[in-house]
Coordinates of C-alpha atoms and ligand atoms in Angstrom, one line a residue:
M1 CA 247.7 -76.4 62.0
Q2 CA 246.6 -75.6 58.5
K3 CA 247.9 -77.2 55.4
G4 CA 247.2 -75.8 52.0
K5 CA 248.2 -75.2 48.5
I6 CA 249.1 -71.8 47.2
G7 CA 247.0 -71.1 44.2
V8 CA 248.7 -70.6 40.9
T9 CA 246.5 -69.3 38.1
T10 CA 247.0 -68.3 34.5
E11 CA 246.8 -64.7 35.7
N12 CA 250.2 -64.9 37.2
I13 CA 252.0 -66.8 34.6
F14 CA 253.6 -63.8 33.0
P15 CA 255.3 -62.5 36.1
I16 CA 256.7 -66.0 36.5
I17 CA 258.1 -65.9 33.0
K18 CA 259.4 -62.5 33.5
K19 CA 261.1 -62.9 36.8
F20 CA 262.1 -66.6 37.2
L21 CA 262.0 -68.5 33.9
Y22 CA 265.4 -67.4 32.7
S23 CA 268.0 -65.7 34.8
D24 CA 269.5 -64.1 31.8
H25 CA 267.0 -61.8 30.1
E26 CA 269.2 -61.2 27.1
I27 CA 268.6 -64.7 25.7
F28 CA 265.2 -63.6 24.3
L29 CA 267.0 -62.4 21.1
R30 CA 268.7 -65.8 20.7
E31 CA 265.3 -67.5 21.1
L32 CA 263.5 -65.3 18.6
I33 CA 266.3 -65.6 16.0
S34 CA 266.5 -69.3 16.4
N35 CA 262.8 -69.5 15.7
A36 CA 263.3 -67.5 12.6
V37 CA 266.2 -69.8 11.5
D38 CA 263.9 -72.8 12.2
A39 CA 261.1 -71.4 10.1
T40 CA 263.5 -70.7 7.3
T41 CA 265.1 -74.1 7.5
K42 CA 261.7 -75.7 7.4
L43 CA 260.8 -73.8 4.3
K44 CA 264.0 -74.9 2.6
A45 CA 263.3 -78.5 3.5
L46 CA 259.7 -78.3 2.1
S47 CA 261.1 -76.8 -1.1
S48 CA 263.6 -79.5 -1.6
M49 CA 261.0 -82.1 -0.9
G50 CA 258.8 -80.5 -3.6
E51 CA 256.1 -79.6 -1.1
F52 CA 256.7 -75.9 -1.6
G53 CA 256.8 -74.9 -5.3
G54 CA 257.1 -71.1 -4.9
E55 CA 260.2 -69.0 -5.1
L56 CA 262.4 -69.1 -1.9
G57 CA 263.7 -65.6 -2.8
D58 CA 265.8 -63.7 -0.3
L59 CA 265.7 -65.6 3.0
T60 CA 267.7 -63.0 5.0
I61 CA 266.5 -62.6 8.6
R62 CA 266.2 -59.0 9.5
V63 CA 266.6 -57.4 12.9
E64 CA 265.4 -53.8 13.1
L65 CA 265.7 -51.5 16.0
D66 CA 263.7 -48.3 16.4
E67 CA 265.8 -46.6 19.1
K68 CA 263.4 -43.7 19.5
G69 CA 260.2 -45.9 19.5
K70 CA 261.9 -48.5 21.7
K71 CA 260.8 -51.2 19.3
L72 CA 262.7 -54.2 18.2
T73 CA 261.6 -56.4 15.2
V74 CA 262.8 -59.7 14.0
S75 CA 261.6 -60.6 10.5
D76 CA 262.0 -63.8 8.6
R77 CA 260.8 -65.2 5.3
G78 CA 260.3 -68.7 6.5
V79 CA 257.2 -70.9 6.7
G80 CA 255.0 -68.4 8.5
M81 CA 251.9 -69.5 10.3
T82 CA 248.2 -69.7 9.5
E83 CA 245.6 -68.5 12.1
E84 CA 245.1 -72.1 13.1
E85 CA 248.9 -72.5 13.7
V86 CA 249.1 -69.4 15.8
N87 CA 246.4 -70.8 17.9
K88 CA 248.1 -74.1 18.2
Y89 CA 251.7 -73.1 18.6
I90 CA 251.5 -69.6 20.2
N91 CA 248.3 -69.6 22.2
Q92 CA 247.8 -73.0 23.6
I93 CA 251.2 -73.4 25.2
A94 CA 251.0 -70.4 27.6
F95 CA 247.3 -70.6 28.2
S96 CA 247.2 -74.3 28.9
G97 CA 247.1 -73.6 32.6
A98 CA 249.7 -72.4 35.0
E99 CA 249.3 -75.3 37.4
E100 CA 250.1 -77.8 34.7
F101 CA 253.0 -75.6 33.7
M102 CA 254.4 -75.6 37.3
K103 CA 254.0 -79.3 37.6
K104 CA 255.9 -79.9 34.4
Y105 CA 258.8 -77.6 35.2
E106 CA 259.3 -78.1 38.9
N107 CA 262.8 -79.2 39.7
Q108 CA 263.9 -78.3 36.2
S109 CA 266.8 -76.2 35.6
G110 CA 267.8 -75.2 32.1
I111 CA 264.3 -74.8 30.9
I112 CA 265.5 -72.7 27.9
G113 CA 264.5 -74.0 24.5
H114 CA 263.5 -77.5 25.7
F115 CA 259.8 -77.0 26.4
G116 CA 258.6 -74.8 23.7
L117 CA 258.6 -71.6 25.7
G118 CA 261.3 -69.9 23.8
F119 CA 258.9 -67.5 22.1
Y120 CA 257.5 -66.4 25.5
S121 CA 261.0 -65.3 26.6
A122 CA 260.1 -62.1 24.6
F123 CA 257.9 -61.1 27.6
M124 CA 260.9 -60.8 29.8
V125 CA 261.9 -57.6 28.0
A126 CA 258.7 -56.5 26.2
S127 CA 255.5 -54.9 27.6
K128 CA 253.7 -55.9 24.4
V129 CA 254.5 -58.4 21.6
E130 CA 253.0 -58.6 18.2
V131 CA 253.3 -61.5 15.7
I132 CA 252.5 -60.6 12.1
T133 CA 252.6 -63.7 10.0
K134 CA 251.7 -65.2 6.7
S135 CA 252.0 -68.9 5.9
Y136 CA 253.8 -70.2 2.8
R137 CA 250.7 -72.1 1.9
E138 CA 249.0 -70.7 -1.2
G139 CA 246.2 -68.3 -0.6
S140 CA 246.9 -67.9 3.1
Q141 CA 245.4 -64.9 5.0
A142 CA 248.0 -63.0 7.0
V143 CA 247.2 -62.6 10.7
K144 CA 248.3 -60.4 13.6
W145 CA 248.5 -61.6 17.1
A146 CA 249.0 -59.2 19.9
C147 CA 249.5 -59.6 23.7
D148 CA 250.5 -57.2 26.4
G149 CA 251.7 -59.6 28.9
T150 CA 248.3 -60.5 30.3
P151 CA 246.6 -63.8 29.4
D152 CA 244.4 -61.8 27.0
F153 CA 245.5 -61.8 23.4
T154 CA 244.0 -60.6 20.1
L155 CA 244.2 -62.3 16.8
E156 CA 242.9 -60.7 13.6
P157 CA 243.4 -60.8 9.9
T158 CA 245.9 -58.2 8.6
D159 CA 247.7 -57.1 5.5
K160 CA 251.1 -58.6 4.8
A161 CA 252.5 -58.9 1.3
E162 CA 255.3 -61.3 2.0
R163 CA 255.4 -64.8 3.3
G164 CA 257.0 -65.1 6.8
T165 CA 256.9 -63.7 10.3
D166 CA 257.6 -60.4 12.0
I167 CA 257.9 -60.5 15.7
V168 CA 257.6 -57.0 17.1
L169 CA 258.7 -56.2 20.7
Y170 CA 257.6 -53.0 22.4
L171 CA 260.4 -52.9 25.0
A172 CA 259.4 -52.5 28.6
E173 CA 260.7 -49.6 30.6
D174 CA 263.0 -51.8 32.7
S175 CA 264.5 -53.2 29.6
A176 CA 265.6 -50.0 27.9
E177 CA 269.1 -51.4 27.5
F178 CA 267.8 -53.5 24.6
G179 CA 266.8 -50.4 22.8
E180 CA 270.4 -49.6 22.2
K181 CA 272.1 -50.4 19.0
T182 CA 275.4 -51.3 20.6
R183 CA 273.7 -53.7 23.0
I184 CA 271.8 -55.5 20.2
E185 CA 275.0 -55.7 18.1
A186 CA 276.9 -57.3 20.9
L187 CA 274.1 -59.8 21.5
L188 CA 273.9 -60.8 17.9
K189 CA 277.7 -61.3 17.9
K190 CA 277.5 -63.4 21.0
Y191 CA 274.7 -65.7 20.1
C192 CA 274.2 -65.6 16.3
S193 CA 277.7 -65.3 14.7
F194 CA 277.5 -68.7 13.1
L195 CA 273.9 -69.4 12.4
P196 CA 273.2 -70.9 9.0
V197 CA 270.8 -68.2 7.6
P198 CA 272.1 -64.7 6.8
I199 CA 271.0 -62.2 9.5
A200 CA 271.0 -58.5 8.7
F201 CA 271.1 -55.7 11.3
G202 CA 270.6 -52.4 9.6
K203 CA 272.9 -51.3 6.7
E204 CA 276.6 -51.2 6.4
Q205 CA 278.2 -47.9 7.3
K206 CA 280.8 -46.1 5.4
W207 CA 283.0 -43.2 6.3
E208 CA 282.2 -40.1 4.2
D209 CA 283.0 -36.4 4.7
G210 CA 284.0 -36.9 8.3
K211 CA 281.1 -39.0 9.4
Y212 CA 279.6 -42.5 9.1
V213 CA 276.7 -42.8 6.6
A214 CA 274.5 -45.8 5.9
T215 CA 275.0 -47.5 2.5
D216 CA 272.3 -49.6 0.9
K217 CA 274.2 -52.8 1.6
D218 CA 272.8 -55.1 4.3
N219 CA 274.9 -55.3 7.4
I220 CA 275.2 -59.1 7.7
I221 CA 276.4 -60.1 11.2
N222 CA 277.0 -63.8 10.8
D223 CA 279.2 -66.2 8.9
T224 CA 277.0 -68.9 7.4
H225 CA 279.9 -71.0 6.3
P226 CA 282.3 -71.0 9.3
L227 CA 285.8 -72.3 8.9
W228 CA 285.2 -75.5 10.8
M229 CA 282.5 -76.6 8.4
R230 CA 285.0 -76.5 5.5
K231 CA 287.4 -79.1 4.3
P232 CA 290.8 -78.8 6.0
T233 CA 292.6 -79.3 2.7
E234 CA 291.0 -76.1 1.4
I235 CA 292.0 -73.9 4.4
T236 CA 295.4 -72.1 4.6
E237 CA 297.3 -71.6 7.8
D238 CA 296.6 -67.9 7.5
Q239 CA 292.9 -68.5 7.4
Y240 CA 293.1 -70.6 10.6
A241 CA 295.1 -67.8 12.3
E242 CA 292.7 -65.1 11.1
F243 CA 289.7 -67.0 12.4
Y244 CA 291.3 -67.4 15.9
R245 CA 292.1 -63.7 15.9
K246 CA 288.6 -62.8 15.1
L247 CA 287.2 -64.8 18.0
Y248 CA 289.9 -63.9 20.5
P249 CA 291.3 -60.5 19.4
M250 CA 293.2 -60.1 22.7
A251 CA 294.9 -63.4 22.7
D252 CA 298.4 -64.4 21.5
E253 CA 298.7 -66.6 18.5
P254 CA 297.8 -70.2 19.3
L255 CA 300.5 -72.8 19.6
F256 CA 298.8 -75.1 17.1
H257 CA 295.3 -76.3 16.1
I258 CA 293.6 -79.5 15.2
H259 CA 290.7 -79.7 12.8
L260 CA 288.1 -82.2 14.0
N261 CA 285.8 -84.2 11.8
V262 CA 284.3 -87.1 13.7
D263 CA 281.6 -89.3 12.2
Y264 CA 281.2 -91.9 14.9
P265 CA 279.7 -92.4 17.5
F266 CA 278.4 -88.9 17.0
N267 CA 278.9 -86.2 14.5
L268 CA 281.3 -83.5 15.5
T269 CA 283.1 -80.9 13.4
G270 CA 285.3 -78.2 15.0
I271 CA 288.6 -76.6 15.4
L272 CA 290.6 -77.0 18.6
Y273 CA 293.1 -74.2 19.1
F274 CA 295.8 -74.7 21.8
P275 CA 296.7 -71.4 23.4
K276 CA 300.2 -70.6 24.5
I277 CA 300.4 -70.9 28.3
K278 CA 303.0 -68.5 29.7
N279 CA 304.2 -70.6 32.7
Ligands
ADP1 P1 260.2 -74.2 20.0 O1 261.0 -73.3 19.1 O2 261.1 -74.9 21.0 O3 259.2 -75.0 19.3 P2 259.1 -71.7 20.8 O4 258.3 -71.2 22.0 O5 260.3 -71.0 20.5 O6 259.3 -73.2 20.9 O7 258.1 -71.5 19.5 C1 256.8 -72.2 19.6 C2 256.4 -72.4 18.2 O8 255.9 -71.3 17.6 C3 257.4 -73.0 17.2 O9 257.6 -74.4 17.3 C4 256.8 -72.6 15.9 O10 255.8 -73.6 15.5 C5 256.1 -71.3 16.2 N1 256.9 -70.2 15.8 C6 257.6 -69.4 16.6 N2 258.3 -68.4 15.9 C7 258.0 -68.7 14.6 C8 258.5 -68.1 13.3 N3 259.3 -67.0 13.3 N4 257.9 -68.6 12.2 C9 257.1 -69.6 12.2 N5 256.7 -70.2 13.3 C10 257.1 -69.8 14.5
MG2 MG1 262.2 -71.8 19.7

């Protein structure tokens, strides 16, 4: 009899990520946007603590889809990263050794988000990923990181006028679905409807001369001040009903609702709607 150990090397970490890390490939967008929200929230915090003295400016996160080029970009104007930070936060995690990785995650379900691998979920749908980033720190040199799903990456100085990060995904052939506007729109609605930083997906459309044309107004897909975060005394019955209709367009009017605002033993705000049950 022979006993042994199957070798796991860094060389096969990407196929593992691609096939087994997450069962749902679509969550890559949620992970990238939540990183963009984190980066923006960090910058706001630094600003309010006086550690960032510059202009915050427009903090809108932008999702851009190039349907022909099969390219999807998520851009933020958050803290950005220096070259050193890209090395530390992007490179070291994935290239710290597959064996260690496997040890750490064996018997773990629900890996998503908990172990700092959110960014790498991009490789489930992309054959190549670029990170173009410039730190908020004064005089920072922008850098571009690129990786095509092998453990080899490149990192070089680049030109970028604005502070923040662009994550560019070159969609893989087997992930063509994410190159479709309607698919991305549906995902943004599913995962990002109530995130606290405005997220723009293209421009608003208007009906003109028998067809839709783009206006110059951003198409903001989320509600940064959802109803449950507001004071019940400031909300009318109509607004409660409208919010429910927006979330559940096919459902009957709810029987009644309760606005929750719990402080102890944990913080919880929300609205509980009680549907009519026919029988
Ligand atoms: P997590 O978000 O759980 O830390 P991720 O794999 O999603 O793990 O991201 C790894 C790290 O890369 C983040 O903690 C952050 O330091 C850095 N990062 C990723 N995306 C961005 C971004 N858009 N702007 C600035 N830093 C980022
Ligand atoms: Mg993350």
